mmCIF file of C-alpha atoms in Angstrom:
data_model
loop_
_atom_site.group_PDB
_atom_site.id
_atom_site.type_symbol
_atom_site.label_atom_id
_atom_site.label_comp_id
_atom_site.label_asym_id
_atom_site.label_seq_id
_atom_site.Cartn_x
_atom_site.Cartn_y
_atom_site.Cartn_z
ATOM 1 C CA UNK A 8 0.000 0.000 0.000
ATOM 2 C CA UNK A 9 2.305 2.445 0.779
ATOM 3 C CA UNK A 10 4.508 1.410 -2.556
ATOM 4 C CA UNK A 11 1.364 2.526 -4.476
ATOM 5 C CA UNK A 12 0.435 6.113 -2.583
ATOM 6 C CA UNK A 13 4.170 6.987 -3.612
ATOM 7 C CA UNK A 14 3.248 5.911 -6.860
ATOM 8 C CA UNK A 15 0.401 8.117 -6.784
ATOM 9 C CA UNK A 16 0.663 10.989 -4.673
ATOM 10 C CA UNK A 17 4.441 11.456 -5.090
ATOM 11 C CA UNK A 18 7.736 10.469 -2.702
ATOM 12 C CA UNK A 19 7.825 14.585 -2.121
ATOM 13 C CA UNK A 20 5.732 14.446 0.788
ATOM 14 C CA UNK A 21 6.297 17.495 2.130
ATOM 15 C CA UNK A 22 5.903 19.447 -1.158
ATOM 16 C CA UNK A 23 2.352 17.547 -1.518
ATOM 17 C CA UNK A 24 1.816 18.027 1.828
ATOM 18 C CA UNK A 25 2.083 22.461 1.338
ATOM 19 C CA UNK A 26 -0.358 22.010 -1.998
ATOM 20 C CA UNK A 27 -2.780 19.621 -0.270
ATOM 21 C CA UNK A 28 -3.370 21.926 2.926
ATOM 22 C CA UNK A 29 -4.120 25.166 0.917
ATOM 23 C CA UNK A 30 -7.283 23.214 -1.403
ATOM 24 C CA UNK A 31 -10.853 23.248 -0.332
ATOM 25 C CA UNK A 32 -12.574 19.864 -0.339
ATOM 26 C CA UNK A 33 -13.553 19.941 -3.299
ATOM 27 C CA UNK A 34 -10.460 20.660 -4.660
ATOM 28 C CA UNK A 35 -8.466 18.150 -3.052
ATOM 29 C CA UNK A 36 -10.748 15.313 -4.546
ATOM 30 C CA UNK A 37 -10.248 16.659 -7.541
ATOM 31 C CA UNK A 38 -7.039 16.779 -7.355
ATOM 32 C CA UNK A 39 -6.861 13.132 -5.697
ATOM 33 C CA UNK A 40 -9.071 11.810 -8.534
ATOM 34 C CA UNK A 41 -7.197 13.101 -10.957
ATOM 35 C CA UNK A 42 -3.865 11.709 -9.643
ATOM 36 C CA UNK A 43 -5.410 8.288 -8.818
ATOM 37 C CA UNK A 44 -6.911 8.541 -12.860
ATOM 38 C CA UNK A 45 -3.345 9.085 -14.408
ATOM 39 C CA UNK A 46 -2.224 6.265 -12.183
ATOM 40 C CA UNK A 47 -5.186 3.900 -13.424
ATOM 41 C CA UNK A 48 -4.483 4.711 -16.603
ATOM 42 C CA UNK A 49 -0.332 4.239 -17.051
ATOM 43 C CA UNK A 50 -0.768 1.212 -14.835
ATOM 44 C CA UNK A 51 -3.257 -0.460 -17.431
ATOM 45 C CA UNK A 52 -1.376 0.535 -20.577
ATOM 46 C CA UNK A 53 1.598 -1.207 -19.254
ATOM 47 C CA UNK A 54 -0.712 -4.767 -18.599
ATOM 48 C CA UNK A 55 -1.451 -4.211 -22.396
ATOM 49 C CA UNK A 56 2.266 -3.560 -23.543
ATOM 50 C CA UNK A 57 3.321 -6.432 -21.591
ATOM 51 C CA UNK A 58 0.620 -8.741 -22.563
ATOM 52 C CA UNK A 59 1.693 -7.953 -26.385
#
């Protein structure tokens, strides 16, 4: 699990950390979403490559 949040959220905790604090709600599951999305998304076009 905590392979994956790096994965997703960065290893620059503390410069995620500054952005996170200063969004609303809304705009941190946005910006969550959005992160977890882009993750989704590379992850699954590797499985294809690989599976090629």
């Amino acid at each position: 699990m905590i392979k994956i949040k790096k994965e997703i959220f960065g290893v620059d905790y503390n410069d995620t950390r500054k952005v996170v604090k200063e969004m609303d709600d809304a705009e941190l599951y946005g910006w969550m979403a959005g992160r977890y999305q882009e993750y989704d998304r590379e992850l699954r076009e590797g499985l294809v490559k690989e599976s090629v």
